[in-house]
Short mmCIF file of C-alpha atoms in Angstrom, two decimals:
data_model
loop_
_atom_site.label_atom_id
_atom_site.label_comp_id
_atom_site.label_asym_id
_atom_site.label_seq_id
_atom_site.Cartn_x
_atom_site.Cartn_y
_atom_site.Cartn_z
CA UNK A 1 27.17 -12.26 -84.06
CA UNK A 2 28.93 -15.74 -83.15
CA UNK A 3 30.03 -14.64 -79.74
CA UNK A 4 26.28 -14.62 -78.90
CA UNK A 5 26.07 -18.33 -79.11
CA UNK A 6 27.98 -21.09 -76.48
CA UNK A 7 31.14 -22.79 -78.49
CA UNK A 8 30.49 -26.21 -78.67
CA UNK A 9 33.08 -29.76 -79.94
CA UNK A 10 30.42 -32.52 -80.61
CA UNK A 11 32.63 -35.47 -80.43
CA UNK A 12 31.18 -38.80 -82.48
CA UNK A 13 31.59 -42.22 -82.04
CA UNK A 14 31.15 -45.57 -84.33
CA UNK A 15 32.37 -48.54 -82.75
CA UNK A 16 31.27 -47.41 -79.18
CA UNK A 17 27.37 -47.26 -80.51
CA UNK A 18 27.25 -51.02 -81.42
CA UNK A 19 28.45 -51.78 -77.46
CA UNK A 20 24.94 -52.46 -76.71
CA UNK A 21 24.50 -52.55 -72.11
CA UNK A 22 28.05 -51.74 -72.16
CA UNK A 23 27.91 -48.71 -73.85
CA UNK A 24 27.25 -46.10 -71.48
CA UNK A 25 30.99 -47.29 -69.63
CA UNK A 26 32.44 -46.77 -72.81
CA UNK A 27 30.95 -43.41 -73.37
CA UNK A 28 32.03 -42.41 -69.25
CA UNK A 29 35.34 -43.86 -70.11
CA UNK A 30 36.09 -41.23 -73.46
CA UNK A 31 34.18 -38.49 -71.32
CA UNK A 32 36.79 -38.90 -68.66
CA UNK A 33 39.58 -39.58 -71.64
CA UNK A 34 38.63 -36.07 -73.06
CA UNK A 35 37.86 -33.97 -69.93
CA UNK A 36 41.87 -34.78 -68.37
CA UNK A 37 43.29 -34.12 -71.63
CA UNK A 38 41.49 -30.67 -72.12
CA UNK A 39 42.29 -29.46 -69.19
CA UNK A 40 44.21 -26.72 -70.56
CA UNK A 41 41.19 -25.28 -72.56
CA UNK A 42 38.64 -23.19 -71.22
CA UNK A 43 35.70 -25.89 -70.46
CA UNK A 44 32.73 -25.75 -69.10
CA UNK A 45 31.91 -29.24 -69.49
CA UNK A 46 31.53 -32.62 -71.11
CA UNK A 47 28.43 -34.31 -71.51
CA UNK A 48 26.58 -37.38 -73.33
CA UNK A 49 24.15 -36.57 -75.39
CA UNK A 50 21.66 -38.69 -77.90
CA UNK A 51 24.59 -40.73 -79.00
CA UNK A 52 27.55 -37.75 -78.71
CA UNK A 53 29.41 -36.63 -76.57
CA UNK A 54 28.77 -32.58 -76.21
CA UNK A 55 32.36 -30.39 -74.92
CA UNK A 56 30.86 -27.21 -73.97
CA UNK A 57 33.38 -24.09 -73.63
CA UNK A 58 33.08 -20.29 -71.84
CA UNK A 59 31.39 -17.48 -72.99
CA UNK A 60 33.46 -15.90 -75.27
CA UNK A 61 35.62 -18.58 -76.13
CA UNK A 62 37.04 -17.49 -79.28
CA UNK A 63 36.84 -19.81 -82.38
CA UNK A 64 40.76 -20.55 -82.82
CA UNK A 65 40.98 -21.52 -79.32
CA UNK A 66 38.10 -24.41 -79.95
CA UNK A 67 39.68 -25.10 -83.25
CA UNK A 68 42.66 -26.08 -81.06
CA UNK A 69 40.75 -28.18 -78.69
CA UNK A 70 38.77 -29.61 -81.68
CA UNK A 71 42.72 -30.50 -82.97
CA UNK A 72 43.86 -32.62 -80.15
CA UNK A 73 40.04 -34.52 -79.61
CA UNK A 74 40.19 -35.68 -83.02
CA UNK A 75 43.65 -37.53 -82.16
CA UNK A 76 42.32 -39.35 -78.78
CA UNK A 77 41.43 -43.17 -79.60
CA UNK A 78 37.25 -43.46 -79.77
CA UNK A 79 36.72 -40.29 -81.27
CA UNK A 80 35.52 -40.99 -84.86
CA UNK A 81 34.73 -37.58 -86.03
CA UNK A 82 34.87 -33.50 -84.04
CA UNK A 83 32.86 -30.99 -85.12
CA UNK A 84 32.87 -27.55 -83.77
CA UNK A 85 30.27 -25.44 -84.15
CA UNK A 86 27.26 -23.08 -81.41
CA UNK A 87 24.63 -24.16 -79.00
CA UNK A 88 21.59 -22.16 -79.50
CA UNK A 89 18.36 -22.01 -78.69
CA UNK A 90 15.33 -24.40 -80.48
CA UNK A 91 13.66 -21.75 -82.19
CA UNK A 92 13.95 -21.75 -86.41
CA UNK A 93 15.13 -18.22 -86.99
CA UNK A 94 17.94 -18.51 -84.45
CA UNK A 95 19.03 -22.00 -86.14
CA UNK A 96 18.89 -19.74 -89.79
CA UNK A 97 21.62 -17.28 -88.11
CA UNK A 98 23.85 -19.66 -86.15
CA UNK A 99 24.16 -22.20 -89.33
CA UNK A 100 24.75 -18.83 -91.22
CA UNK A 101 27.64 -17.94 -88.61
CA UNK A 102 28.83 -21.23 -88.79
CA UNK A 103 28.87 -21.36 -92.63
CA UNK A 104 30.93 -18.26 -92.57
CA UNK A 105 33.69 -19.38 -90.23
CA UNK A 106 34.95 -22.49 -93.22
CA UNK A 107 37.58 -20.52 -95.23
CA UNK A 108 37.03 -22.27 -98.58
CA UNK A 109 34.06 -23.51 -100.30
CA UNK A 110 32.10 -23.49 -103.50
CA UNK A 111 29.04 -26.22 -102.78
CA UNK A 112 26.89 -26.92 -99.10
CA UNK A 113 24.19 -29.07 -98.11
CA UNK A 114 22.26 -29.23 -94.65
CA UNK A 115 22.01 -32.50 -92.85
CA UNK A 116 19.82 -32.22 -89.50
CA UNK A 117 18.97 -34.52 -87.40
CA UNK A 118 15.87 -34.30 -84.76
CA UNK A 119 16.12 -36.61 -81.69
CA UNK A 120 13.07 -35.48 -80.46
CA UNK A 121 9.84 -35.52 -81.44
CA UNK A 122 8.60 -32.72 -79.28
CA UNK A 123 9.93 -30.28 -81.81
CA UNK A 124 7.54 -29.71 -84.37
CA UNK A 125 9.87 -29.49 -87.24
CA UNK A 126 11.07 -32.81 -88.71
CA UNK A 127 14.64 -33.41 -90.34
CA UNK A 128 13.62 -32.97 -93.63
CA UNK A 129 11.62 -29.62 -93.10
CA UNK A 130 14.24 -28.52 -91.44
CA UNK A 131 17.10 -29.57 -94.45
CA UNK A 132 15.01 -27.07 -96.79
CA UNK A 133 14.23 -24.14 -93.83
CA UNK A 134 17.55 -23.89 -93.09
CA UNK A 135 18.72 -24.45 -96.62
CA UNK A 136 17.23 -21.65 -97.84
CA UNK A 137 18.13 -19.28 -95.09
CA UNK A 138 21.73 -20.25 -96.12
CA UNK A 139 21.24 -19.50 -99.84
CA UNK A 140 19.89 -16.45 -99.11
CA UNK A 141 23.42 -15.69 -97.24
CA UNK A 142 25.69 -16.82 -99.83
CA UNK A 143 24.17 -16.45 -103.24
CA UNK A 144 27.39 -17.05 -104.62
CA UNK A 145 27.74 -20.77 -102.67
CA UNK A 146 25.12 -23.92 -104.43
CA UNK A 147 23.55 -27.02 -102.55
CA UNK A 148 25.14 -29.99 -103.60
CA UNK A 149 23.31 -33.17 -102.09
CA UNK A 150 25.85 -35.43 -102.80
CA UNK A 151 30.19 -35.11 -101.53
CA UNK A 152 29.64 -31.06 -101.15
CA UNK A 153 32.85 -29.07 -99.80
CA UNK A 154 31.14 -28.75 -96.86
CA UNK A 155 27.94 -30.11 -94.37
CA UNK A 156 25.97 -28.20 -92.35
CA UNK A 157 24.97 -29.91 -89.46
CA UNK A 158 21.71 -29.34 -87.61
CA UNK A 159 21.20 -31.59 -84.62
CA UNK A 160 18.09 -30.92 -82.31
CA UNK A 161 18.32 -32.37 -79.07
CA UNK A 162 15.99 -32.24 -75.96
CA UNK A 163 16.53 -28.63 -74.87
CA UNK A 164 18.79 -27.05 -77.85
CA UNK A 165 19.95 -27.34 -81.22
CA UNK A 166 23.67 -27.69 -81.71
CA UNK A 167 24.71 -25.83 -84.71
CA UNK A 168 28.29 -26.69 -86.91
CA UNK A 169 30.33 -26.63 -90.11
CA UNK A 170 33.66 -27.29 -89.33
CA UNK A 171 34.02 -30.96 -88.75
CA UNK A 172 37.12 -33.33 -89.28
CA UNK A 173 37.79 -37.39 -88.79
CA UNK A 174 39.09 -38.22 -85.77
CA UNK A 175 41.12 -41.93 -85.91
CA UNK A 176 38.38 -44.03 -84.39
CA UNK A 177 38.57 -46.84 -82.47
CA UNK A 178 38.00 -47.07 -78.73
CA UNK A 179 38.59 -45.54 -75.36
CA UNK A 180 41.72 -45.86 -73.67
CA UNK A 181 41.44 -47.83 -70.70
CA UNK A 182 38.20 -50.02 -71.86
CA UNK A 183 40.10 -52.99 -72.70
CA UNK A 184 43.38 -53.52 -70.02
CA UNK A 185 46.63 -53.19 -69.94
CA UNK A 186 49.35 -54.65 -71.96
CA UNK A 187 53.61 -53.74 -71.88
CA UNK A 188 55.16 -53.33 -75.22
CA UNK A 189 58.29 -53.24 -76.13
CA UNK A 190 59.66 -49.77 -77.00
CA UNK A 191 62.34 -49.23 -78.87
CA UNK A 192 63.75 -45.52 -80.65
CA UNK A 193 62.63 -46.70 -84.15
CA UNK A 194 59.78 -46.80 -86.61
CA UNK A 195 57.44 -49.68 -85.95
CA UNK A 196 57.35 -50.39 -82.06
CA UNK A 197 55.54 -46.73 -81.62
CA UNK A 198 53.01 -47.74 -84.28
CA UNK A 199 52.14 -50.94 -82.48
CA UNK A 200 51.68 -49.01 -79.31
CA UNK A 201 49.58 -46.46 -80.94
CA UNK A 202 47.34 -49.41 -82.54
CA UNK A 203 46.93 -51.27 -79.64
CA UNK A 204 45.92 -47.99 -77.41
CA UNK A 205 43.40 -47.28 -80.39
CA UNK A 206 41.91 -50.60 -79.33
CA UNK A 207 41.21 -49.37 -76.04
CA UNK A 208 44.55 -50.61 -74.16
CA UNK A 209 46.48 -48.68 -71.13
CA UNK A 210 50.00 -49.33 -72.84
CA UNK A 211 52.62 -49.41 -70.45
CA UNK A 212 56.42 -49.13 -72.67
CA UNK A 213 59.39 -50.99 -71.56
CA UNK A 214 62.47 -50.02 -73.50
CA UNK A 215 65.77 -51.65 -73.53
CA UNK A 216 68.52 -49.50 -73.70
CA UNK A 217 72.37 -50.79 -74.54
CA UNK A 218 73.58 -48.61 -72.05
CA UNK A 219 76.50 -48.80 -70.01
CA UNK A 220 77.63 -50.67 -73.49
CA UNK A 221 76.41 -47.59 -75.86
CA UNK A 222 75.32 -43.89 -74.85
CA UNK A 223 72.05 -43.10 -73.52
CA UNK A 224 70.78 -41.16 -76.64
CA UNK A 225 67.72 -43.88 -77.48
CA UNK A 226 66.28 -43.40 -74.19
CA UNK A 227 65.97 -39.55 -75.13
CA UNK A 228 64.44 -40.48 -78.23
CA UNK A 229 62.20 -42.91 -76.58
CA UNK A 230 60.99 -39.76 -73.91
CA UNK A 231 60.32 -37.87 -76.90
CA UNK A 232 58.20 -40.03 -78.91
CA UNK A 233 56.20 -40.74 -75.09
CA UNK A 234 55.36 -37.12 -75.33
CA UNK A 235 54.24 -37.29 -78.56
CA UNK A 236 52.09 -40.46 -77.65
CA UNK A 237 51.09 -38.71 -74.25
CA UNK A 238 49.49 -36.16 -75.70
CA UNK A 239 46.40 -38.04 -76.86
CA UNK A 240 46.46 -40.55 -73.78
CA UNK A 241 48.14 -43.13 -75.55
CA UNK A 242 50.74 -44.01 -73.01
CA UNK A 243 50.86 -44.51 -69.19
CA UNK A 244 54.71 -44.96 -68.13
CA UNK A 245 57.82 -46.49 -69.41
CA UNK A 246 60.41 -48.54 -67.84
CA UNK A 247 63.68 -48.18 -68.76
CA UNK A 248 66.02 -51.05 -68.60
CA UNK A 249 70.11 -51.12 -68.81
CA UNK A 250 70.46 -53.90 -71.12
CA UNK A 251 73.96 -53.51 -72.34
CA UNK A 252 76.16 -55.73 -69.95
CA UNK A 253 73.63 -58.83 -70.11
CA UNK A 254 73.80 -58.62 -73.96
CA UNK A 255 77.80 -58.58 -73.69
CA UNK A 256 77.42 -61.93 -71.24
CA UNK A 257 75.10 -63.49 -73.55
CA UNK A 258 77.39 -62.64 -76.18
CA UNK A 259 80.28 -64.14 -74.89
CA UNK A 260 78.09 -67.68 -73.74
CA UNK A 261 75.95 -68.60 -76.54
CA UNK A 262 76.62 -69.21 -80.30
CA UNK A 263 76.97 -66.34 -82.37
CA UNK A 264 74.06 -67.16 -84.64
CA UNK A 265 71.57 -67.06 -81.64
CA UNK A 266 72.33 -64.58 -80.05
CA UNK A 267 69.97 -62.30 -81.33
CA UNK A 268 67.08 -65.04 -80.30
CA UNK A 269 68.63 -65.19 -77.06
CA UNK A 270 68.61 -61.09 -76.47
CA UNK A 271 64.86 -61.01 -77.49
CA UNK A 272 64.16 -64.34 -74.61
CA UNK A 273 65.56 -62.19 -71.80
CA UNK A 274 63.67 -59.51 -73.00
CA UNK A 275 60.28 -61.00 -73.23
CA UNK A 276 61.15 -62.60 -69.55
CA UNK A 277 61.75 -59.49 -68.13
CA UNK A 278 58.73 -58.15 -69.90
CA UNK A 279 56.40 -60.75 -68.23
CA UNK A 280 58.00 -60.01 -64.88
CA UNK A 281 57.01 -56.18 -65.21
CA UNK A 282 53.27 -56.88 -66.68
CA UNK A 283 53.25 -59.24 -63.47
CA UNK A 284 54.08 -56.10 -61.34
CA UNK A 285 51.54 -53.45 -63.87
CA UNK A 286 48.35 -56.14 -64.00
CA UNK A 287 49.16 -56.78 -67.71
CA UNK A 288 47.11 -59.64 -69.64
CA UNK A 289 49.39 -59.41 -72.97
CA UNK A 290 52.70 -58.01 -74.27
CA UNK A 291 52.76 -56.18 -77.22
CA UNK A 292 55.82 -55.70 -79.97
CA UNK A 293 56.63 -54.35 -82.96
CA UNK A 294 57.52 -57.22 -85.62
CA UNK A 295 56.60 -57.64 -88.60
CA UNK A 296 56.66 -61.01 -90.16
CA UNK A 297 60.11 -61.75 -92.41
CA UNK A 298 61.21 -57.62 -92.28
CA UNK A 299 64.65 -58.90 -90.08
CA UNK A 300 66.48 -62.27 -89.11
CA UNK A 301 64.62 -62.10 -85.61
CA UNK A 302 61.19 -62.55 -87.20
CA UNK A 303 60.65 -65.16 -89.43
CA UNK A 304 58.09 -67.76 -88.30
CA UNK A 305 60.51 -70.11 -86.76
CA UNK A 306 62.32 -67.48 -84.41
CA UNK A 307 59.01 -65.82 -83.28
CA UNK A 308 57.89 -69.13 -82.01
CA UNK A 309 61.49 -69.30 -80.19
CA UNK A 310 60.58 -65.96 -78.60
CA UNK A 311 57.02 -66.68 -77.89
CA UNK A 312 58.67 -69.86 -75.85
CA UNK A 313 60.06 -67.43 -73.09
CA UNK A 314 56.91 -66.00 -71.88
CA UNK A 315 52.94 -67.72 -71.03
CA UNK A 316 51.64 -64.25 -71.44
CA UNK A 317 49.64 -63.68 -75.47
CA UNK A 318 52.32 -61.54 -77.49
CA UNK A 319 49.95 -59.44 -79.66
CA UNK A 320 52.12 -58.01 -82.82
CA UNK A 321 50.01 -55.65 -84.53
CA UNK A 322 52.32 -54.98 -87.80
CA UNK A 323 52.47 -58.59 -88.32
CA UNK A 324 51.14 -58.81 -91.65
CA UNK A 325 52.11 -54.95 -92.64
CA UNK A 326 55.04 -53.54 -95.03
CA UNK A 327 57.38 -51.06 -93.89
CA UNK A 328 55.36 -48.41 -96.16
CA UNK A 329 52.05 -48.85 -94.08
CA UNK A 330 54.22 -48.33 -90.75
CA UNK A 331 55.91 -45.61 -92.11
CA UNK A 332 52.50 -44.19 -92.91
CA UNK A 333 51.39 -44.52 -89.85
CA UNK A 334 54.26 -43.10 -88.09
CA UNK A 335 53.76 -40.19 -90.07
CA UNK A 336 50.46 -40.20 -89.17
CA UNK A 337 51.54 -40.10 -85.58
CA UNK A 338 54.57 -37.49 -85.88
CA UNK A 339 56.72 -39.94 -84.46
CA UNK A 340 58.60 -40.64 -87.80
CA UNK A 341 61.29 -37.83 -87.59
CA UNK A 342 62.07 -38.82 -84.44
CA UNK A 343 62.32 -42.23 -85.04
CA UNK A 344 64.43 -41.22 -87.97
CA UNK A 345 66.86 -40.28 -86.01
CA UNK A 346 70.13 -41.98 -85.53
CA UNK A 347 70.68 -43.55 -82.15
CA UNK A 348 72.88 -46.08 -80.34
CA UNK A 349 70.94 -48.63 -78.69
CA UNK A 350 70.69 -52.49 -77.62
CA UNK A 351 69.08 -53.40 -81.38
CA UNK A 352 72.59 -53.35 -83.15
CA UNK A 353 74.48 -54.48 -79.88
CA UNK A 354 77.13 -57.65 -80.46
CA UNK A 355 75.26 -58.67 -83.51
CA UNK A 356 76.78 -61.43 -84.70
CA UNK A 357 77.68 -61.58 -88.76
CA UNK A 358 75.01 -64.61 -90.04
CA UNK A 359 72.15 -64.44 -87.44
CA UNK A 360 70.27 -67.82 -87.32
CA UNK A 361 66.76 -67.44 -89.25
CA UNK A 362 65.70 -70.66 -88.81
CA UNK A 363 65.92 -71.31 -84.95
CA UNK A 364 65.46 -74.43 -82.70
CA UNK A 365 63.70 -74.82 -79.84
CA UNK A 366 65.99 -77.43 -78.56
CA UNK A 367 69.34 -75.30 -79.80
CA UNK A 368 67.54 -72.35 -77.76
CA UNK A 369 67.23 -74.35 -74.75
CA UNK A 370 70.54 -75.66 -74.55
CA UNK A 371 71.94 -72.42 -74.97
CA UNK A 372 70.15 -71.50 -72.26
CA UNK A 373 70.70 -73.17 -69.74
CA UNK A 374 74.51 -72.01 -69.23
CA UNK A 375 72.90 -68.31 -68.59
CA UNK A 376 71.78 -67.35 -64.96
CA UNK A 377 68.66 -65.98 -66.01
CA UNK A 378 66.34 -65.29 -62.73
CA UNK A 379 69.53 -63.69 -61.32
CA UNK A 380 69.94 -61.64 -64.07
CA UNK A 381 65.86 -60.34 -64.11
CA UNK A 382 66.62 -60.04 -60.56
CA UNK A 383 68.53 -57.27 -61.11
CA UNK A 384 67.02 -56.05 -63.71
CA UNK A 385 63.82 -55.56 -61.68
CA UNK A 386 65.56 -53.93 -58.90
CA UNK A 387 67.31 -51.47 -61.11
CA UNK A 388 64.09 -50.50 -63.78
CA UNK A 389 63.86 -46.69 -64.53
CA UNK A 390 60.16 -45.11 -64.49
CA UNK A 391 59.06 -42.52 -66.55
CA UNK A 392 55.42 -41.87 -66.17
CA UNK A 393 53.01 -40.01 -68.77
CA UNK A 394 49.88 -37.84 -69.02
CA UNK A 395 47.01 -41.29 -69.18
CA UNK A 396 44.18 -40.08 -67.77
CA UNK A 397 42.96 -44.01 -67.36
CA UNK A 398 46.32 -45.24 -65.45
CA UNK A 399 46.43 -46.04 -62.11
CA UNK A 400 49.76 -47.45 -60.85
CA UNK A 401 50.09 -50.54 -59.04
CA UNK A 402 49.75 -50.80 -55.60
CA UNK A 403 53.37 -51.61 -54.33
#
């Protein structure tokens, strides 16, 4: 009986609603977002509808298949909730059968309610008639099931539009937020661990193009974090979330800094050249911001008075999204993400390079400076410019630069 109807995703939004003029470019942008990244699946098309966005799939689509679609929407940053479900025609009866079909495609439940929603007039039947019509068409189906009005195992949802009625059962949260590519670009800094992926991931939930840039201690370690960092791109490119990555060999300038400055700021002197060298390739990408991964006190590096010693290297905002968070909400989130056994995994990079015994938690400005100036710094991101490695990723709102 189901493969009578059209397979639909109905894809809803919060934060994109309250965008007022600007809405409609937010609603092309995560209609564009959605159509690259399904490309795979067999669809028809996407298109906006009374405050949704409507994916619509080939006859005969079969219901895992959409399931699998519905998996991957729910992940893409501006989706707030997927719900798969059938397209059928405006006429009561039909609506009885397809919520009915619907219904009987959840695996488990004891309690049900209807929720429609009519957002046009032209059909006679308002959204409470039509709570009780189809209600009782349902009951009727599964005498075993009762309404519950109020947190029910599942809603049916009813939603009567211009020219159909889009029928569904199945519906999960997506993570909210908003569209990739609605709010610029920014670089972050990438390492293999736990907390720089999260801060990517929360920054492309605010509608970023995130462009990584990961520092790897090579020819002074092995190469194995920049495998780790591909990896957890692919797990980020898979909802959009990432555009490229630029690898850089960090290892020598590390072992010169090393061997110039004091062994107490070293560490505040590694993170300098890296936000330089950041600046230099948001420069080249059209970047307003950079974006890292500290969290406020968690390591030597990040107390207040040596993130103002790093923030003194670059004029570009340094947005730090975990600032205020615990290692438990990161972790969370990175298990969230799937990037957490990755990250997990042990791997020789430019973080644990010539770290010196007592690293300086309180740093100085002035102490930085002087150390500094022994260093031939533009020389050095000279090079490192002319020697970056580029990795680019699935984004369907990236453009590269223009050379």
């Amino acid at each position: 009986m189901s493969d009578a109807y059209q397979r639909i995703c109905l894809l809803h939004y919060h934060e994109i609603g309250l965008k007022g003029h600007n809405r409609a470019s937010f609603e092309l942008r995560l209609l564009h977002n959605a159509e690259a990244l399904l490309k795979d699946f067999p669809l028809v098309a996407i298109h906006r509808v009374s405050g949704r966005l409507v994916c619509f799939f080939k006859e005969k689509t079969d219901r895992d298949t959409v399931l699998r679609a519905a998996e991957l929407l729910k992940i893409i940053p501006g989706v707030a909730r997927v719900s798969s479900g059938f397209k059928c025609p405006r006429i009561l009866d039909v609506m009885g059968n397809v919520a009915c079909c619907a219904l009987e495609e959840v695996p488990h439940f004891e309690t049900f309610k209807v929720q429609a929603r009519r957002n046009h007039t032209d059909f006679p039947t308002n959204s409470m008639e039509l709570n009780q019509r189809i209600g009782s068409v349902l009951c009727e189906h599964f005498p075993d099931k009762r309404v519950l009005m109020k947190s029910p195992d599942v809603v049916v949802g009813i939603e009567v539009v211009q020219n159909a009625v889009y029928v569904y059962a199945h519906s999960e949260r997506g993570i909210g937020g908003l569209p990739v590519g609605s709010s610029g670009r920014v670089v972050c800094l990438l390492s293999s661990g736990i907390d720089s992926p999260v801060a990517l991931w929360r920054m492309a939930r605010r509608g970023a193009i995130c462009i990584g840039l990961h520092f790897s201690g090579r020819p002074q370690t092995s190469d194995s974090s920049e495998y780790l960092v591909d990896d957890i791109a692919h797990v980020l490119e898979r909802s959009g979330c990432i555009a490229r990555v630029y690898v850089v060999p960090f290892g020598n300038y590390q072992k010169e800094i090393a061997l110039s400055v004091p062994p107490a700021y070293r560490v505040i002197m590694y993170r300098r050249l890296m936000m330089k060298v950041a600046q230099r390739v948001a420069l080249r990408e059209g970047a307003g911001a950079l974006v890292t991964g500290e969290s406020l006190g968690q390591v030597a590096s990040q107390t207040l008075e040596n993130l103002q010693c790093t923030n003194d290297a670059t004029t570009l905002p340094v947005f730090r999204p975990l600032i205020g968070c615990d290692k438990q909400e990161i972790i969370a989130d990175a298990e969230k993400l799937t990037t957490f056994e990755i990250s997990s995994q042990d791997a020789s990079d430019c973080c644990t390079l010539f770290m010196p015994r007592n690293p300086e938690t309180h740093g100085s400005l002035d102490q930085v400076h002087e150390s500094e100036a022994v260093l031939p710094l533009e020389r050095w991101i000279d090079e490192i410019m002319s020697a970056l490695e580029v990795h680019d990723y699935n984004c369907p709102a990236y453009k590269k630069p223009k050379k």
